[in-house]
């Protein structure tokens, strides 16, 4: 099975419509099976940066002597769920199970830095060592996606785009923490 992780449900449906093969037993709100592919999606960031108090409870209360707050590695945690959507804990767990079962993975985040990060952070969360290919989702028409499947590249060539988005998130966190104190 080839797992495709899309950035949003509508993109997942567009990708499924562009793939060859017959539709299989799917759970339309969770994933779509088409031929040898299983397509799932995220709802924005499934993971979020840990807050300073996640590292040490002393940071929950403001103290000027603690500034600036800096951690060598700003880790992630599962983000808060939004009303009307499947709980993020459940979706993350399901995606992890699909990663485990897959032969390889197709990263179908939007073609920007945030889109790269959304899927990369999940792959990293699960310690994924499988081959990951990057699908250019700039043109979501059926013809555009069919063409994009013929031009996929190794996701490792795109990792720095996601790292750039991660660095901005860390910088925003540091500024937000330091400004709110």
PDB file of C-alpha atoms in Angstrom:
ATOM      1  CA  UNK A   1       0.000   0.000   0.000  1.00  0.00           C
ATOM      2  CA  UNK A   2       1.164   3.513  -0.834  1.00  0.00           C
ATOM      3  CA  UNK A   3       0.106   6.140   1.675  1.00  0.00           C
ATOM      4  CA  UNK A   4      -0.655   9.666   0.509  1.00  0.00           C
ATOM      5  CA  UNK A   5      -0.961  12.325   3.198  1.00  0.00           C
ATOM      6  CA  UNK A   6      -2.726  15.424   1.900  1.00  0.00           C
ATOM      7  CA  UNK A   7      -2.960  18.797   3.583  1.00  0.00           C
ATOM      8  CA  UNK A   8      -6.751  18.903   3.606  1.00  0.00           C
ATOM      9  CA  UNK A   9      -9.764  16.695   2.828  1.00  0.00           C
ATOM     10  CA  UNK A  10     -10.631  18.416  -0.465  1.00  0.00           C
ATOM     11  CA  UNK A  11      -7.099  17.836  -1.753  1.00  0.00           C
ATOM     12  CA  UNK A  12      -7.313  14.197  -0.660  1.00  0.00           C
ATOM     13  CA  UNK A  13     -10.499  13.761  -2.698  1.00  0.00           C
ATOM     14  CA  UNK A  14      -8.949  15.496  -5.735  1.00  0.00           C
ATOM     15  CA  UNK A  15      -5.905  13.240  -5.523  1.00  0.00           C
ATOM     16  CA  UNK A  16      -8.071  10.115  -5.236  1.00  0.00           C
ATOM     17  CA  UNK A  17     -10.051  11.175  -8.320  1.00  0.00           C
ATOM     18  CA  UNK A  18      -6.809  11.517 -10.306  1.00  0.00           C
ATOM     19  CA  UNK A  19      -5.453   8.047  -9.426  1.00  0.00           C
ATOM     20  CA  UNK A  20      -5.993   4.910 -11.505  1.00  0.00           C
ATOM     21  CA  UNK A  21      -7.839   1.947 -10.085  1.00  0.00           C
ATOM     22  CA  UNK A  22     -11.096   1.222  -8.379  1.00  0.00           C
ATOM     23  CA  UNK A  23     -12.312   2.734  -5.146  1.00  0.00           C
ATOM     24  CA  UNK A  24     -12.069   0.332  -2.231  1.00  0.00           C
ATOM     25  CA  UNK A  25     -13.578   0.243   1.227  1.00  0.00           C
ATOM     26  CA  UNK A  26     -13.013   3.738   2.535  1.00  0.00           C
ATOM     27  CA  UNK A  27     -13.959   5.788   5.543  1.00  0.00           C
ATOM     28  CA  UNK A  28     -14.780   9.041   3.704  1.00  0.00           C
ATOM     29  CA  UNK A  29     -14.200  11.275   6.728  1.00  0.00           C
ATOM     30  CA  UNK A  30     -10.855   9.585   7.532  1.00  0.00           C
ATOM     31  CA  UNK A  31      -9.317   8.106   4.378  1.00  0.00           C
ATOM     32  CA  UNK A  32     -10.006   6.989   0.814  1.00  0.00           C
ATOM     33  CA  UNK A  33      -8.800   3.726  -0.735  1.00  0.00           C
ATOM     34  CA  UNK A  34      -8.157   3.746  -4.488  1.00  0.00           C
ATOM     35  CA  UNK A  35      -6.272   0.918  -6.161  1.00  0.00           C
ATOM     36  CA  UNK A  36      -3.015   0.391  -4.232  1.00  0.00           C
ATOM     37  CA  UNK A  37      -3.269   3.829  -2.605  1.00  0.00           C
ATOM     38  CA  UNK A  38      -4.739   4.999   0.649  1.00  0.00           C
ATOM     39  CA  UNK A  39      -5.233   8.740   0.878  1.00  0.00           C
ATOM     40  CA  UNK A  40      -5.654  10.542   4.176  1.00  0.00           C
ATOM     41  CA  UNK A  41      -5.294  14.157   5.245  1.00  0.00           C
ATOM     42  CA  UNK A  42      -4.603  16.499   8.087  1.00  0.00           C
ATOM     43  CA  UNK A  43      -6.552  19.510   9.341  1.00  0.00           C
ATOM     44  CA  UNK A  44      -3.867  22.160   9.608  1.00  0.00           C
ATOM     45  CA  UNK A  45      -1.115  21.517  12.125  1.00  0.00           C
ATOM     46  CA  UNK A  46      -1.807  18.272  13.940  1.00  0.00           C
ATOM     47  CA  UNK A  47       1.189  19.019  16.139  1.00  0.00           C
ATOM     48  CA  UNK A  48       2.155  22.237  17.846  1.00  0.00           C
ATOM     49  CA  UNK A  49       5.269  23.448  19.596  1.00  0.00           C
ATOM     50  CA  UNK A  50       5.448  22.670  23.276  1.00  0.00           C
ATOM     51  CA  UNK A  51       4.894  25.601  25.593  1.00  0.00           C
ATOM     52  CA  UNK A  52       7.704  26.572  27.992  1.00  0.00           C
ATOM     53  CA  UNK A  53       5.723  25.141  30.933  1.00  0.00           C
ATOM     54  CA  UNK A  54       5.709  21.763  29.135  1.00  0.00           C
ATOM     55  CA  UNK A  55       9.458  21.701  29.772  1.00  0.00           C
ATOM     56  CA  UNK A  56       9.428  23.099  33.291  1.00  0.00           C
ATOM     57  CA  UNK A  57       6.374  24.135  35.323  1.00  0.00           C
ATOM     58  CA  UNK A  58       8.304  27.140  36.669  1.00  0.00           C
ATOM     59  CA  UNK A  59       7.705  28.835  33.285  1.00  0.00           C
ATOM     60  CA  UNK A  60       3.940  28.834  33.782  1.00  0.00           C
ATOM     61  CA  UNK A  61       4.272  31.888  36.025  1.00  0.00           C
ATOM     62  CA  UNK A  62       5.943  34.984  34.686  1.00  0.00           C
ATOM     63  CA  UNK A  63       9.417  35.770  36.037  1.00  0.00           C
ATOM     64  CA  UNK A  64      11.694  38.369  34.469  1.00  0.00           C
ATOM     65  CA  UNK A  65      14.760  36.414  35.610  1.00  0.00           C
ATOM     66  CA  UNK A  66      13.754  33.519  33.312  1.00  0.00           C
ATOM     67  CA  UNK A  67      13.999  35.629  30.155  1.00  0.00           C
ATOM     68  CA  UNK A  68      14.943  34.975  27.490  1.00  0.00           C
ATOM     69  CA  UNK A  69      13.524  31.480  27.436  1.00  0.00           C
ATOM     70  CA  UNK A  70      15.372  29.195  25.056  1.00  0.00           C
ATOM     71  CA  UNK A  71      15.472  25.444  24.519  1.00  0.00           C
ATOM     72  CA  UNK A  72      17.966  23.607  22.339  1.00  0.00           C
ATOM     73  CA  UNK A  73      15.125  21.686  20.695  1.00  0.00           C
ATOM     74  CA  UNK A  74      11.587  23.039  20.736  1.00  0.00           C
ATOM     75  CA  UNK A  75       9.679  19.770  20.650  1.00  0.00           C
ATOM     76  CA  UNK A  76       6.133  19.169  19.554  1.00  0.00           C
ATOM     77  CA  UNK A  77       2.965  17.869  21.117  1.00  0.00           C
ATOM     78  CA  UNK A  78      -0.412  17.009  19.670  1.00  0.00           C
ATOM     79  CA  UNK A  79      -2.373  20.200  19.180  1.00  0.00           C
ATOM     80  CA  UNK A  80      -5.784  21.077  20.552  1.00  0.00           C
ATOM     81  CA  UNK A  81      -8.719  19.678  18.631  1.00  0.00           C
ATOM     82  CA  UNK A  82     -11.168  21.967  16.859  1.00  0.00           C
ATOM     83  CA  UNK A  83     -14.916  21.644  17.154  1.00  0.00           C
ATOM     84  CA  UNK A  84     -16.449  19.746  14.276  1.00  0.00           C
ATOM     85  CA  UNK A  85     -13.298  17.814  13.456  1.00  0.00           C
ATOM     86  CA  UNK A  86     -12.073  14.405  14.516  1.00  0.00           C
ATOM     87  CA  UNK A  87      -9.970  14.763  17.687  1.00  0.00           C
ATOM     88  CA  UNK A  88      -6.361  15.355  16.708  1.00  0.00           C
ATOM     89  CA  UNK A  89      -5.156  12.553  18.988  1.00  0.00           C
ATOM     90  CA  UNK A  90      -7.263  10.066  17.036  1.00  0.00           C
ATOM     91  CA  UNK A  91      -6.225  11.358  13.615  1.00  0.00           C
ATOM     92  CA  UNK A  92      -2.529  11.387  14.552  1.00  0.00           C
ATOM     93  CA  UNK A  93      -2.817   7.824  15.849  1.00  0.00           C
ATOM     94  CA  UNK A  94      -4.553   6.696  12.646  1.00  0.00           C
ATOM     95  CA  UNK A  95      -1.918   8.348  10.463  1.00  0.00           C
ATOM     96  CA  UNK A  96       0.808   6.617  12.483  1.00  0.00           C
ATOM     97  CA  UNK A  97      -0.880   3.255  11.908  1.00  0.00           C
ATOM     98  CA  UNK A  98      -1.116   3.962   8.180  1.00  0.00           C
ATOM     99  CA  UNK A  99       2.554   4.997   8.053  1.00  0.00           C
ATOM    100  CA  UNK A 100       3.482   1.719   9.720  1.00  0.00           C
ATOM    101  CA  UNK A 101       1.480  -0.345   7.193  1.00  0.00           C
ATOM    102  CA  UNK A 102       2.627   1.529   4.088  1.00  0.00           C
ATOM    103  CA  UNK A 103       5.331   0.543   1.619  1.00  0.00           C
ATOM    104  CA  UNK A 104       6.207   4.168   1.073  1.00  0.00           C
ATOM    105  CA  UNK A 105       4.634   7.584   1.473  1.00  0.00           C
ATOM    106  CA  UNK A 106       3.669  10.453  -0.781  1.00  0.00           C
ATOM    107  CA  UNK A 107       3.784  13.861   0.889  1.00  0.00           C
ATOM    108  CA  UNK A 108       0.944  15.957  -0.523  1.00  0.00           C
ATOM    109  CA  UNK A 109       1.140  19.099   1.550  1.00  0.00           C
ATOM    110  CA  UNK A 110       0.551  22.418  -0.157  1.00  0.00           C
ATOM    111  CA  UNK A 111       3.567  23.617  -2.196  1.00  0.00           C
ATOM    112  CA  UNK A 112       4.754  26.145   0.361  1.00  0.00           C
ATOM    113  CA  UNK A 113       6.872  26.090   3.521  1.00  0.00           C
ATOM    114  CA  UNK A 114       3.918  25.532   5.872  1.00  0.00           C
ATOM    115  CA  UNK A 115       2.554  22.785   3.642  1.00  0.00           C
ATOM    116  CA  UNK A 116       5.935  21.089   3.762  1.00  0.00           C
ATOM    117  CA  UNK A 117       6.088  21.334   7.547  1.00  0.00           C
ATOM    118  CA  UNK A 118       2.542  20.043   8.170  1.00  0.00           C
ATOM    119  CA  UNK A 119       3.353  16.594   6.820  1.00  0.00           C
ATOM    120  CA  UNK A 120       7.075  16.506   7.682  1.00  0.00           C
ATOM    121  CA  UNK A 121       6.387  17.089  11.371  1.00  0.00           C
ATOM    122  CA  UNK A 122       4.085  14.055  11.450  1.00  0.00           C
ATOM    123  CA  UNK A 123       6.651  11.894   9.675  1.00  0.00           C
ATOM    124  CA  UNK A 124       9.264  13.023  12.189  1.00  0.00           C
ATOM    125  CA  UNK A 125       6.834  12.476  15.121  1.00  0.00           C
ATOM    126  CA  UNK A 126       6.595   8.817  14.111  1.00  0.00           C
ATOM    127  CA  UNK A 127      10.308   8.459  13.317  1.00  0.00           C
ATOM    128  CA  UNK A 128       9.436   7.509   9.745  1.00  0.00           C
ATOM    129  CA  UNK A 129      12.400   6.042   7.883  1.00  0.00           C
ATOM    130  CA  UNK A 130      10.432   4.974   4.811  1.00  0.00           C
ATOM    131  CA  UNK A 131      10.907   6.424   1.358  1.00  0.00           C
ATOM    132  CA  UNK A 132       8.881   9.633   1.039  1.00  0.00           C
ATOM    133  CA  UNK A 133       8.163  11.293  -2.277  1.00  0.00           C
ATOM    134  CA  UNK A 134       6.925  14.886  -2.652  1.00  0.00           C
ATOM    135  CA  UNK A 135       3.885  15.581  -4.825  1.00  0.00           C
ATOM    136  CA  UNK A 136       3.544  19.101  -6.230  1.00  0.00           C
ATOM    137  CA  UNK A 137      -0.040  20.042  -5.420  1.00  0.00           C
ATOM    138  CA  UNK A 138       0.046  23.472  -7.037  1.00  0.00           C
ATOM    139  CA  UNK A 139      -2.440  22.444  -9.737  1.00  0.00           C
ATOM    140  CA  UNK A 140      -5.232  20.374  -8.203  1.00  0.00           C
ATOM    141  CA  UNK A 141      -7.097  19.713 -11.428  1.00  0.00           C
ATOM    142  CA  UNK A 142      -7.214  16.062 -12.440  1.00  0.00           C
ATOM    143  CA  UNK A 143      -4.813  16.715 -15.356  1.00  0.00           C
ATOM    144  CA  UNK A 144      -2.493  18.753 -13.136  1.00  0.00           C
ATOM    145  CA  UNK A 145      -2.310  16.050 -10.472  1.00  0.00           C
ATOM    146  CA  UNK A 146      -1.765  13.271 -13.036  1.00  0.00           C
ATOM    147  CA  UNK A 147       1.152  15.284 -14.418  1.00  0.00           C
ATOM    148  CA  UNK A 148       2.466  15.945 -10.893  1.00  0.00           C
ATOM    149  CA  UNK A 149       2.531  12.194 -10.152  1.00  0.00           C
ATOM    150  CA  UNK A 150       4.909  11.732 -13.083  1.00  0.00           C
ATOM    151  CA  UNK A 151       7.281  14.418 -11.713  1.00  0.00           C
ATOM    152  CA  UNK A 152       7.470  13.585  -8.001  1.00  0.00           C
ATOM    153  CA  UNK A 153      10.792  14.103  -6.257  1.00  0.00           C
ATOM    154  CA  UNK A 154      12.367  12.729  -3.129  1.00  0.00           C
ATOM    155  CA  UNK A 155      10.975  14.577  -0.112  1.00  0.00           C
ATOM    156  CA  UNK A 156      14.486  14.937   1.316  1.00  0.00           C
ATOM    157  CA  UNK A 157      15.067  17.616  -1.344  1.00  0.00           C
ATOM    158  CA  UNK A 158      12.262  19.696   0.214  1.00  0.00           C
ATOM    159  CA  UNK A 159      13.002  19.278   3.927  1.00  0.00           C
ATOM    160  CA  UNK A 160      14.626  22.712   4.291  1.00  0.00           C
ATOM    161  CA  UNK A 161      11.385  24.425   3.283  1.00  0.00           C
ATOM    162  CA  UNK A 162       9.663  22.775   6.241  1.00  0.00           C
ATOM    163  CA  UNK A 163      12.584  23.613   8.508  1.00  0.00           C
ATOM    164  CA  UNK A 164      12.204  27.243   7.536  1.00  0.00           C
ATOM    165  CA  UNK A 165       8.547  27.174   8.638  1.00  0.00           C
ATOM    166  CA  UNK A 166       9.572  25.387  11.861  1.00  0.00           C
ATOM    167  CA  UNK A 167      12.217  28.063  12.558  1.00  0.00           C
ATOM    168  CA  UNK A 168       9.611  30.796  12.110  1.00  0.00           C
ATOM    169  CA  UNK A 169       7.310  28.961  14.538  1.00  0.00           C
ATOM    170  CA  UNK A 170      10.088  28.772  17.119  1.00  0.00           C
ATOM    171  CA  UNK A 171      10.915  32.450  16.619  1.00  0.00           C
ATOM    172  CA  UNK A 172       7.229  33.348  16.985  1.00  0.00           C
ATOM    173  CA  UNK A 173       7.055  31.245  20.152  1.00  0.00           C
ATOM    174  CA  UNK A 174      10.141  32.931  21.612  1.00  0.00           C
ATOM    175  CA  UNK A 175       8.857  36.402  20.788  1.00  0.00           C
ATOM    176  CA  UNK A 176       5.371  35.544  22.042  1.00  0.00           C
ATOM    177  CA  UNK A 177       6.720  34.068  25.280  1.00  0.00           C
ATOM    178  CA  UNK A 178       9.069  36.959  25.854  1.00  0.00           C
ATOM    179  CA  UNK A 179       6.515  39.641  24.899  1.00  0.00           C
ATOM    180  CA  UNK A 180       3.774  38.149  27.064  1.00  0.00           C
ATOM    181  CA  UNK A 181       5.996  38.107  30.098  1.00  0.00           C
TER     182      UNK A 181
END
